C-alpha positions as semicolon CSV with decimal commas, in nm:
position;residue;x (nm);y (nm);z (nm)
1;M;0,000;0,000;0,000
2;W;0,286;0,240;0,077
3;W;0,423;0,197;-0,278
4;L;0,085;0,311;-0,418
5;L;0,086;0,621;-0,200
6;G;0,449;0,692;-0,291
7;S;0,387;0,659;-0,664
8;L;0,087;0,894;-0,638
9;C;0,295;1,151;-0,448
10;I;0,556;1,146;-0,723
11;G;0,335;1,076;-1,026
12;I;0,073;1,348;-0,979
13;P;0,325;1,634;-0,945
14;L;0,514;1,503;-1,250
15;I;0,194;1,500;-1,455
16;L;0,108;1,854;-1,341
17;V;0,457;1,979;-1,428
18;G;0,433;1,810;-1,768
19;L;0,098;1,978;-1,837
20;A;0,234;2,317;-1,731
21;V;0,539;2,281;-1,955
22;G;0,320;2,168;-2,244
23;Y;0,091;2,469;-2,206
24;Y;0,390;2,705;-2,185
25;V;0,540;2,563;-2,506
26;W;0,203;2,589;-2,686
27;F;0,153;2,949;-2,567
28;M;0,504;3,055;-2,672
29;R;0,451;2,906;-3,020
30;Q;0,126;3,101;-3,055
31;E;0,300;3,421;-2,944
32;A;0,591;3,361;-3,184
33;A;0,343;3,313;-3,471
34;R;0,172;3,645;-3,386
35;E;0,509;3,822;-3,367
36;E;0,603;3,681;-3,708
37;K;0,273;3,804;-3,856
38;L;0,338;4,145;-3,702
39;K;0,677;4,161;-3,876
40;R;0,531;4,055;-4,213
41;R;0,186;4,217;-4,218
42;G;0,198;4,489;-3,955
43;R;0,167;4,859;-4,034
44;V;0,320;5,148;-3,843
45;V;0,048;5,389;-3,731
46;K;-0,002;5,670;-3,483
47;A;-0,174;5,560;-3,160
48;W;-0,337;5,812;-2,924
49;I;-0,296;5,764;-2,549
50;V;-0,623;5,692;-2,365
51;F;-0,455;5,654;-2,027
52;A;-0,106;5,556;-1,921
53;N;0,089;5,449;-1,616
54;D;0,185;5,761;-1,418
55;N;0,553;5,663;-1,437
56;L;0,552;5,743;-1,809
57;Y;0,517;6,112;-1,729
58;K;0,838;6,105;-1,521
59;K;1,192;6,073;-1,653
60;N;1,275;5,704;-1,688
61;A;1,577;5,482;-1,727
62;R;1,633;5,376;-2,087
63;D;1,533;5,014;-2,022
64;N;1,204;5,092;-1,846
65;F;0,867;5,026;-2,003
66;W;0,518;5,093;-1,871
67;P;0,169;5,012;-2,002
68;A;-0,059;5,255;-2,180
69;Q;-0,403;5,213;-2,331
70;V;-0,413;5,350;-2,686
71;V;-0,656;5,390;-2,976
72;F;-0,558;5,353;-3,342
73;T;-0,687;5,277;-3,688
74;L;-0,526;5,090;-3,975
75;V;-0,735;5,286;-4,226
76;E;-0,512;5,498;-4,449
77;D;-0,565;5,866;-4,525
78;V;-0,807;5,949;-4,243
79;R;-0,885;6,320;-4,264
80;N;-0,782;6,506;-3,945
81;L;-0,635;6,188;-3,797
82;D;-0,512;6,354;-3,477
83;D;-0,857;6,499;-3,404
84;V;-1,026;6,165;-3,479
85;L;-0,789;5,973;-3,252
86;E;-0,818;6,232;-2,976
87;D;-1,200;6,207;-2,990
88;L;-1,184;5,826;-2,982
89;A;-0,950;5,835;-2,681
90;E;-1,196;6,061;-2,498
91;E;-1,484;5,826;-2,584
92;I;-1,289;5,527;-2,451
93;R;-1,208;5,711;-2,126
94;E;-1,585;5,749;-2,071
95;F;-1,673;5,406;-2,217
96;E;-1,959;5,202;-2,076
97;T;-2,057;4,862;-2,208
98;E;-2,395;4,852;-2,380
99;D;-2,381;4,512;-2,552
100;E;-2,263;4,241;-2,309
101;E;-2,284;3,982;-2,590
102;D;-2,008;4,158;-2,786
103;D;-1,681;4,024;-2,639
104;D;-1,471;4,319;-2,758
105;E;-1,716;4,570;-2,610
106;R;-1,741;4,381;-2,280
107;I;-1,361;4,359;-2,248
108;I;-1,316;4,730;-2,333
109;G;-1,561;4,808;-2,053
110;Q;-1,359;4,596;-1,811
111;V;-1,031;4,757;-1,917
112;V;-1,171;5,108;-1,866
113;R;-1,329;5,020;-1,531
114;T;-1,022;4,847;-1,388
115;E;-0,739;5,003;-1,593
116;Y;-0,605;4,649;-1,614
117;G;-0,465;4,611;-1,965
118;Y;-0,557;4,378;-2,246
119;S;-0,281;4,338;-2,503
120;W;-0,481;4,207;-2,800
121;P;-0,636;4,493;-2,998
122;L;-1,012;4,522;-2,945
123;R;-1,242;4,669;-3,208
124;I;-1,413;4,985;-3,085
125;P;-1,793;4,961;-3,136
126;K;-1,945;5,127;-3,444
127;R;-2,169;5,338;-3,220
128;I;-1,850;5,527;-3,131
129;T;-1,647;5,505;-3,453
130;G;-1,921;5,537;-3,714
131;R;-1,787;5,393;-4,040
132;L;-1,424;5,407;-3,929
133;V;-1,272;5,078;-3,813
134;A;-1,064;5,153;-3,504
135;Y;-0,912;4,958;-3,217
136;T;-0,794;5,000;-2,861
137;S;-0,512;4,803;-2,704
138;T;-0,273;4,806;-2,412
139;V;0,088;4,840;-2,525
140;D;0,416;4,851;-2,339
141;V;0,561;5,198;-2,393
142;Q;0,937;5,161;-2,430
143;C;1,103;5,456;-2,255
144;K;1,411;5,426;-2,479
145;W;1,190;5,542;-2,769
146;L;1,037;5,840;-2,589
147;P;1,187;6,186;-2,638
148;A;1,346;6,285;-2,305
149;R;1,264;5,929;-2,181
150;R;0,915;6,033;-2,073
151;L;0,576;6,073;-2,239
152;E;0,557;6,430;-2,368
153;E;0,315;6,382;-2,659
154;P;-0,042;6,249;-2,643
155;Y;0,051;5,977;-2,892
156;I;0,307;5,709;-2,971
157;Y;0,369;5,499;-3,279
158;I;0,287;5,131;-3,296
159;K;0,316;4,850;-3,543
160;A;-0,012;4,660;-3,558
161;Y;-0,197;4,396;-3,753
162;V;-0,550;4,269;-3,710
163;G;-0,669;3,924;-3,814
164;K;-1,027;3,795;-3,811
165;D;-1,011;3,653;-3,458
166;R;-0,935;3,858;-3,148
167;Q;-0,643;3,627;-3,067
168;D;-0,502;3,694;-3,415
169;R;-0,423;4,061;-3,350
170;L;-0,115;4,233;-3,214
171;A;0,018;4,584;-3,149
172;R;0,365;4,684;-3,030
173;M;0,527;5,024;-2,981
174;V;0,791;5,131;-3,234
175;P;1,021;5,435;-3,232
176;Y;0,881;5,770;-3,339
177;P;0,946;5,810;-3,715
178;D;1,210;6,080;-3,663
179;D;1,388;5,888;-3,384
180;D;1,754;5,819;-3,462
181;D;1,765;5,518;-3,227
182;D;1,906;5,216;-3,411
183;E;1,703;4,968;-3,206
184;D;1,401;4,969;-3,436
185;Y;1,129;4,708;-3,383
186;E;1,170;4,465;-3,671
């Protein structure tokens, strides 16, 4: 009987560790596939800050990064883009969920309520955007790419792509277009 108890004490933890390692490997492969799509299909666009970690408004060490919620569109040639993005950011700051069945809308509501980020871009509801297709996402703002190593503008630049499924979307900060930093996001 003791051998049965001993094998259970060793076997169950080994199975749990194996499952955890398997999940980690699967997740990392999914993330690598999204990063590869971002490199191939992503577009660099301006993203307006909705809200950001307070540390971004202070001078930071080069290697620091802090989260910020942003809005952006992949639509080209939007007239008065800065005004449109600024209006969308204001709408998201005041956002309240109206359609609980819409996953993107429900998650946006949770992000705004809790200020707990969600890294996959979420489509902003048409009731806010009209005919424009726009998204909101939490991105890590790399302080090495900020002028003066702090957030001084109401926008950053990101590289983003959007697939059909919510899990097939990605947005990452890139250097400002006039930044001379050689560490560009590939």
